[in-house]
GROMACS .gro file of C-alpha atoms in nm:
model
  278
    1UNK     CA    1   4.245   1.891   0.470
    2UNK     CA    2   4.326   2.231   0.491
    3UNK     CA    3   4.464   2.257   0.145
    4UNK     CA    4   4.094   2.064  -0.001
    5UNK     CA    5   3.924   2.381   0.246
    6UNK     CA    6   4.152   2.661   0.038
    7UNK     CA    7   4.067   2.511  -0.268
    8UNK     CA    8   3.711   2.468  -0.234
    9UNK     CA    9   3.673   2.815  -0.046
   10UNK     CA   10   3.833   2.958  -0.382
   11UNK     CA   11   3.637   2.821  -0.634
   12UNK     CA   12   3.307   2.867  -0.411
   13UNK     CA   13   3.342   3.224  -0.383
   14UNK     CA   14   3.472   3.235  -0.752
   15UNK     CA   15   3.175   3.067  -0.874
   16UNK     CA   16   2.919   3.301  -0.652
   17UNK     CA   17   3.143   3.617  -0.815
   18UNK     CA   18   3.091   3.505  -1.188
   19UNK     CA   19   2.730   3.408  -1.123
   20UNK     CA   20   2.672   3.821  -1.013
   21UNK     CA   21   2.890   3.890  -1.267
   22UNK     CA   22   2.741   3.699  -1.557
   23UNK     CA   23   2.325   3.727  -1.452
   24UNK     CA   24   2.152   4.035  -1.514
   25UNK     CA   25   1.847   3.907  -1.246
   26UNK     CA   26   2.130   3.934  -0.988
   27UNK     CA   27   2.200   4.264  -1.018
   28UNK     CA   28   2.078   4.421  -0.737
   29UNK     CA   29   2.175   4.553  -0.444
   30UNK     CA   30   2.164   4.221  -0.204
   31UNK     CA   31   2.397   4.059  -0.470
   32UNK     CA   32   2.662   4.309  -0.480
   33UNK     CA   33   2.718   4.294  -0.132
   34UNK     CA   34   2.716   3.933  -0.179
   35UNK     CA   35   2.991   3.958  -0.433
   36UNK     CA   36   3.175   4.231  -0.215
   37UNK     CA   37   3.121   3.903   0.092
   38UNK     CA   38   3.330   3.648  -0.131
   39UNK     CA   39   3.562   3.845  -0.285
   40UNK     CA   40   3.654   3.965   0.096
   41UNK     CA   41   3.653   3.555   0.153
   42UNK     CA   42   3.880   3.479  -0.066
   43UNK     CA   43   4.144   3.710   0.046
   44UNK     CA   44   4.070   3.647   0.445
   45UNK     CA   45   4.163   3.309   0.369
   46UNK     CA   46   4.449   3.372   0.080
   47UNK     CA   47   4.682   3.601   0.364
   48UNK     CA   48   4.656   3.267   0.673
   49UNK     CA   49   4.599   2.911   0.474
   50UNK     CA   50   4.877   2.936   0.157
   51UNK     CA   51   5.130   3.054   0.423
   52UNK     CA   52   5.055   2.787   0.660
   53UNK     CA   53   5.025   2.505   0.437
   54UNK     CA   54   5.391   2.613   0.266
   55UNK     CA   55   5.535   2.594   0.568
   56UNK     CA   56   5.381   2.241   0.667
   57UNK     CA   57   5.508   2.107   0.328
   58UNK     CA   58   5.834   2.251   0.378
   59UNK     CA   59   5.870   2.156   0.723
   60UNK     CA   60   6.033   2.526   0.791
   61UNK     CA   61   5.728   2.701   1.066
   62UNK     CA   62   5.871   3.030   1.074
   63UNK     CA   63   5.744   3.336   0.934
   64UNK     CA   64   5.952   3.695   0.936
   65UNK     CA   65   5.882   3.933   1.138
   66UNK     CA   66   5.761   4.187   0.848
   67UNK     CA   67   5.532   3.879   0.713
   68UNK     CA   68   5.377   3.855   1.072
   69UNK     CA   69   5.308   4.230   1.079
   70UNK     CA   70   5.175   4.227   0.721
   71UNK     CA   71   4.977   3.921   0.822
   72UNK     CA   72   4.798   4.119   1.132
   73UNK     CA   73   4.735   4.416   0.899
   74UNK     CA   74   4.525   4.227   0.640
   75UNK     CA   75   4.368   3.996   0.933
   76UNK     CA   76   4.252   4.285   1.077
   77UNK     CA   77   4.139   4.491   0.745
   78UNK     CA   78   3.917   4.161   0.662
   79UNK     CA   79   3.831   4.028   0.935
   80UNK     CA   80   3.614   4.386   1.026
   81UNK     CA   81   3.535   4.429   0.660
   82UNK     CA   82   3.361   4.056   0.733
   83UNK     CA   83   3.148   4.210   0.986
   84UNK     CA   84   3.082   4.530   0.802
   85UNK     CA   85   2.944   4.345   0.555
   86UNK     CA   86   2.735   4.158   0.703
   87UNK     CA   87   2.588   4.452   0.871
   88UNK     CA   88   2.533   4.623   0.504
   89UNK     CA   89   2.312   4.320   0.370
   90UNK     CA   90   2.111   4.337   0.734
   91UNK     CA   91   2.042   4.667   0.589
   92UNK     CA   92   1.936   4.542   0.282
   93UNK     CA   93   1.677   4.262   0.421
   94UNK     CA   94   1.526   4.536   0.674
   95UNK     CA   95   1.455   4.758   0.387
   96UNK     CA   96   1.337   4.490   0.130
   97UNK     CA   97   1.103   4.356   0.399
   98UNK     CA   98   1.024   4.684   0.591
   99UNK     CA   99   0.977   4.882   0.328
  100UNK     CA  100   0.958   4.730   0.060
  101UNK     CA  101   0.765   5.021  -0.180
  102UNK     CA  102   1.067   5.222  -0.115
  103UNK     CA  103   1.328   4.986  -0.166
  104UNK     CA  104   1.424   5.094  -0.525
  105UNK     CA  105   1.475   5.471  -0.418
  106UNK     CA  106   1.667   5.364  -0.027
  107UNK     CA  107   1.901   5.118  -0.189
  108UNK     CA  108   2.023   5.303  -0.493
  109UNK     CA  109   2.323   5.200  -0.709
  110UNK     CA  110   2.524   5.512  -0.545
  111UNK     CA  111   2.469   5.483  -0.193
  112UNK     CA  112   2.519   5.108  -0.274
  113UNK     CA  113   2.885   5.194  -0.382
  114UNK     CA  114   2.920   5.467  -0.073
  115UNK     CA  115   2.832   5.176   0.198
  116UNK     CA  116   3.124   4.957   0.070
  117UNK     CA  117   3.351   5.207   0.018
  118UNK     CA  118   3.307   5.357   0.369
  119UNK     CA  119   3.345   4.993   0.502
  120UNK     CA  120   3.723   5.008   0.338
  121UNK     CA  121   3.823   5.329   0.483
  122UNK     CA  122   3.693   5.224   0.844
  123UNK     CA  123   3.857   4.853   0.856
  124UNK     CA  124   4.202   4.942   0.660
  125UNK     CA  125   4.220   5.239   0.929
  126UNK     CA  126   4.151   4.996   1.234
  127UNK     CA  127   4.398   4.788   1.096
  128UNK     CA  128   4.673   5.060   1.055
  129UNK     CA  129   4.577   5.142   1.410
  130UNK     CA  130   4.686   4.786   1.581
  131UNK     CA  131   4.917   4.737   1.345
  132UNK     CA  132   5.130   5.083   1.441
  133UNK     CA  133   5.088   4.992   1.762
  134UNK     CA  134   5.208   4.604   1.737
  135UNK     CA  135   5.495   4.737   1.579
  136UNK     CA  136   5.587   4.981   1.899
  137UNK     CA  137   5.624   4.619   2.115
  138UNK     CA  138   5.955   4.462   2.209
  139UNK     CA  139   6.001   4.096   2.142
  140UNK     CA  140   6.300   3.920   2.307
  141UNK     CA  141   6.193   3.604   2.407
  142UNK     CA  142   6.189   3.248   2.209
  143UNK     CA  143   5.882   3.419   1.995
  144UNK     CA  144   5.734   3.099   1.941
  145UNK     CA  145   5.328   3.158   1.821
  146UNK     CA  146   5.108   2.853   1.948
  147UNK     CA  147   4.888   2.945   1.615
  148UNK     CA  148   4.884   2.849   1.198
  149UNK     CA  149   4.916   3.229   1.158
  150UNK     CA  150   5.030   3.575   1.341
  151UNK     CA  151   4.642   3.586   1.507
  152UNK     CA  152   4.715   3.972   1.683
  153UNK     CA  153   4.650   3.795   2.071
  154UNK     CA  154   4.894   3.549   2.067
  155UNK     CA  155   5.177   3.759   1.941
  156UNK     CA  156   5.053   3.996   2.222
  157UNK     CA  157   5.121   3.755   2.516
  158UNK     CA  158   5.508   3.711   2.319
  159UNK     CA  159   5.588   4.094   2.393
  160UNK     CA  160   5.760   4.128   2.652
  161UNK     CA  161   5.658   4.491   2.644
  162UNK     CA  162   5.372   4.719   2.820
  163UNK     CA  163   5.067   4.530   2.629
  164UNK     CA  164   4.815   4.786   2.808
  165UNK     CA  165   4.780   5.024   2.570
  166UNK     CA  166   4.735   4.722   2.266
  167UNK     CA  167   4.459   4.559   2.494
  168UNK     CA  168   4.316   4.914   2.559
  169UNK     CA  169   4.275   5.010   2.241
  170UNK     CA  170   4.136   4.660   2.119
  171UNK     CA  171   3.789   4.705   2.416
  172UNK     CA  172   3.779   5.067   2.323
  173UNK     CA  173   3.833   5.104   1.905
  174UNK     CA  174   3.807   4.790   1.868
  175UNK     CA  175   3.514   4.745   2.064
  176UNK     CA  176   3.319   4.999   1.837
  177UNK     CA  177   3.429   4.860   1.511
  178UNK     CA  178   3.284   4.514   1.599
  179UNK     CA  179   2.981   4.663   1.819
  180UNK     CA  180   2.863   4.891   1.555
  181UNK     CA  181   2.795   4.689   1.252
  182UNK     CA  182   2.671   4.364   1.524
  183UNK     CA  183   2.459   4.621   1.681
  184UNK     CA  184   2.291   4.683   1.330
  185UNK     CA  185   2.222   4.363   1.234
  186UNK     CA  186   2.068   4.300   1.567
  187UNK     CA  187   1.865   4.618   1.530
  188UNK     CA  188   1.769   4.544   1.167
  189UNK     CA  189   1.610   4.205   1.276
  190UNK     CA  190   1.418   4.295   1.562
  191UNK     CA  191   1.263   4.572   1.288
  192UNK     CA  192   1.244   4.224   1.034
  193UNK     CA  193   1.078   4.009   1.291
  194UNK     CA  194   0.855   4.246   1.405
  195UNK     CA  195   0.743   4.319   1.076
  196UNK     CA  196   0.686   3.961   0.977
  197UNK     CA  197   0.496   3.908   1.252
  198UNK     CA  198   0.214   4.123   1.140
  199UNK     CA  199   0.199   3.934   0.827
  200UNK     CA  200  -0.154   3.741   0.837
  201UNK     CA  201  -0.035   3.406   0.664
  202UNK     CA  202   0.252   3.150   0.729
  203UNK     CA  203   0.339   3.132   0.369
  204UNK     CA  204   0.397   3.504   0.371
  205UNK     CA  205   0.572   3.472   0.729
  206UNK     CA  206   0.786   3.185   0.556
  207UNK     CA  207   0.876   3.362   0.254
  208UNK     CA  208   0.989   3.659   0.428
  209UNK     CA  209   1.197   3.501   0.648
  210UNK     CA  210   1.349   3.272   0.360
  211UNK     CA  211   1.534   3.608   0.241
  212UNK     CA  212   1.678   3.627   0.605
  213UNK     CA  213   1.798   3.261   0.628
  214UNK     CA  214   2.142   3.252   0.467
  215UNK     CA  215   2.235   3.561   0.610
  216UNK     CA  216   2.115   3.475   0.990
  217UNK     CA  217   2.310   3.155   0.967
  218UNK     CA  218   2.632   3.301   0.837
  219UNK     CA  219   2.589   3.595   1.069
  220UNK     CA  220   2.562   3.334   1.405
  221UNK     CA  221   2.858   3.150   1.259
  222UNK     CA  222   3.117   3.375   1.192
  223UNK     CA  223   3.016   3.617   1.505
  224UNK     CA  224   3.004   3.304   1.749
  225UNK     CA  225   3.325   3.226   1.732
  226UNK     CA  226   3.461   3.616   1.739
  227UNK     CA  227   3.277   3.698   2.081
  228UNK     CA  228   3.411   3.407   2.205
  229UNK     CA  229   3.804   3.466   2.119
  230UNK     CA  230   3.838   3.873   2.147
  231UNK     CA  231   3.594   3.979   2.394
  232UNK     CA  232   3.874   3.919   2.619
  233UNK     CA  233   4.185   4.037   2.779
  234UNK     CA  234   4.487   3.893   2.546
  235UNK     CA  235   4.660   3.732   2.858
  236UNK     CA  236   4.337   3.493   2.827
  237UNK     CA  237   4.408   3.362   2.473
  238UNK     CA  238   4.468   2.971   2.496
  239UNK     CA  239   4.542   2.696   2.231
  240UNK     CA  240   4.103   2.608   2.259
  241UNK     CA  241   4.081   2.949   2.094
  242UNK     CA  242   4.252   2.810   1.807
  243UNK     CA  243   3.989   2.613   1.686
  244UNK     CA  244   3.741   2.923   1.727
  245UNK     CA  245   3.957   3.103   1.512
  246UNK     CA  246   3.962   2.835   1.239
  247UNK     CA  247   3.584   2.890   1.232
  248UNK     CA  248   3.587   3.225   1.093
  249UNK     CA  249   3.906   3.253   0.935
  250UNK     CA  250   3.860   2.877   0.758
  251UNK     CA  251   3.472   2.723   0.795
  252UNK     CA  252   3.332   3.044   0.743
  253UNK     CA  253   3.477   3.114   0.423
  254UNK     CA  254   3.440   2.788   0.278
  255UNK     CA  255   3.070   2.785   0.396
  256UNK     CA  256   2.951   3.110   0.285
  257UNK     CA  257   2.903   3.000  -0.084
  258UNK     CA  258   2.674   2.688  -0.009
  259UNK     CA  259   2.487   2.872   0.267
  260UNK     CA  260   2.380   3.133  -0.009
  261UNK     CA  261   2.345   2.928  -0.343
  262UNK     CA  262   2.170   2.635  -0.205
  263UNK     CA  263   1.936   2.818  -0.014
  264UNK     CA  264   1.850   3.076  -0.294
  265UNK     CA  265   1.688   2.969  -0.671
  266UNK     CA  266   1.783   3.296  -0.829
  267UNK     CA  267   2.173   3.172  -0.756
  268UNK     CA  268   2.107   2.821  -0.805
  269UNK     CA  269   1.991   2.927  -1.190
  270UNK     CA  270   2.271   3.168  -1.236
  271UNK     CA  271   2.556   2.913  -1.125
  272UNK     CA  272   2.377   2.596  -1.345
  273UNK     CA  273   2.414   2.827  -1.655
  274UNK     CA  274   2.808   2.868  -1.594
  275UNK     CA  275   2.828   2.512  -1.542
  276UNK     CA  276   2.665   2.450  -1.853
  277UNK     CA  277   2.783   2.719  -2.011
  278UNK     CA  278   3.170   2.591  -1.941
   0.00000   0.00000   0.00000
């Protein structure tokens, strides 16, 4: 199951990449952070299912200690880079709705580039962060992870170690680097929905909120299950919150390319001429 998930999650995101790629209509700024979404998929899935799979083939479920660490760095770097994301293209919508005259000039190719590339320095820095400090911890016990990969939490409640200053650092810095992009999505749609409200007809109402769709559902999805696993001391984390974390780390993926092509004509079109194209 998990394998047919990797695969599909792959090619989905794949597919969404070449149709950007390949369609000059989709060049704009929505679709590159679309693009920049599944190209961040398919790694957030490539550094937990291939690892987890080999090992249930091989029968050997172990991982080394430098894998684990490596593991946590990238979980971390994509996991917030997930969120920042999705914060960017709330951005986008507000402006395309809000002001739409303007849209041209706000969004430009640039500033665009500078959004994304500020997203990279913030996550991969957040991730050194816990990662430094994961490294400090003592482990002498039968380090045994109740989990299909080295999720930070669980390898917290293995140290046998001060954790304080880990769990500290994960409601303070940690707090801010998932508040602040969830806070702007949540600010950008009370601007959206206040705006469409105004509009005088339902088919306008229904076409602006048609641009917002895709987005609102992956955005509920993937930031569901988070509040529910990390907005918690670490001593809290049980096996349930496994199948939380599969939501993000394995649904959401996989889901992310049929939330936005079958929802959207422009992408429908640009992935129907690859297909016939190939």
């Amino acid at each position: 199951m998990f394998l047919g998930m990797y695969l599909v999650t792959i090619s989905g995101n794949l597919l969404i990449i070449l149709a950007i790629s390949s369609d000059p209509r989709l060049h704009t700024p929505m679709y590159y952070f679309l693009a920049n979404l599944s190209s961040v998929d398919i790694c957030f899935s490539t550094i937990t299912i291939p690892k987890a799979l080999v090992n249930h083939v091989l029968g050997i479920k172990s991982i080394s200690y430098t894998e684990c660490m490596i593991q946590i760095y990238f979980f971390i770097t994509f996991i917030n880079m997930d969120g920042f994301l999705l914060s960017v293209m709330a951005y986008d919508r507000y402006v395309a709705i809000c002001h739409p005259l303007h849209y041209t000039m706000m969004m430009r190719p640039r500033l665009c580039v500078l959004l994304v590339a500020i997203s990279w320095v913030i996550t991969n820095l957040h991730a050194l962060l816990h990662t430094l400090l994961m490294v400090r911890l003592t482990f002498c016990s039968h380090n045994a992870v109740h989990h299909f990969f080295c999720d930070p939490y669980p390898i917290l409640k293995l140290s046998c170690s001060d954790t304080f200053i880990n769990d500290l650092m994960v409601f303070t810095v940690g707090g801010v680097i998932f508040l602040t992009p969830f806070s702007c999505i949540v600010v950008s749609y009370v601007y959206i929905f206040s705006k469409v409200l105004k509009i005088p007809s339902a088919r306008g109402i229904r076409k602006a909120l048609s641009t917002c769709g895709s987005h609102l559902t992956v955005v509920s999805l993937f930031y569901g299950a988070i509040l529910g696993v990390y907005m918690r001391p670490s001593s809290s984390y049980s096996l349930q919150d496994t199948v939380a974390t599969v939501i993000f780390t394995v649904v959401t993926p996989l889901v992310n390319p049929f939330i936005y092509s079958l929802r959207n004509q422009d992408m429908k079109g640009a992935l129907r001429k690859i297909i016939f194209r190939s």
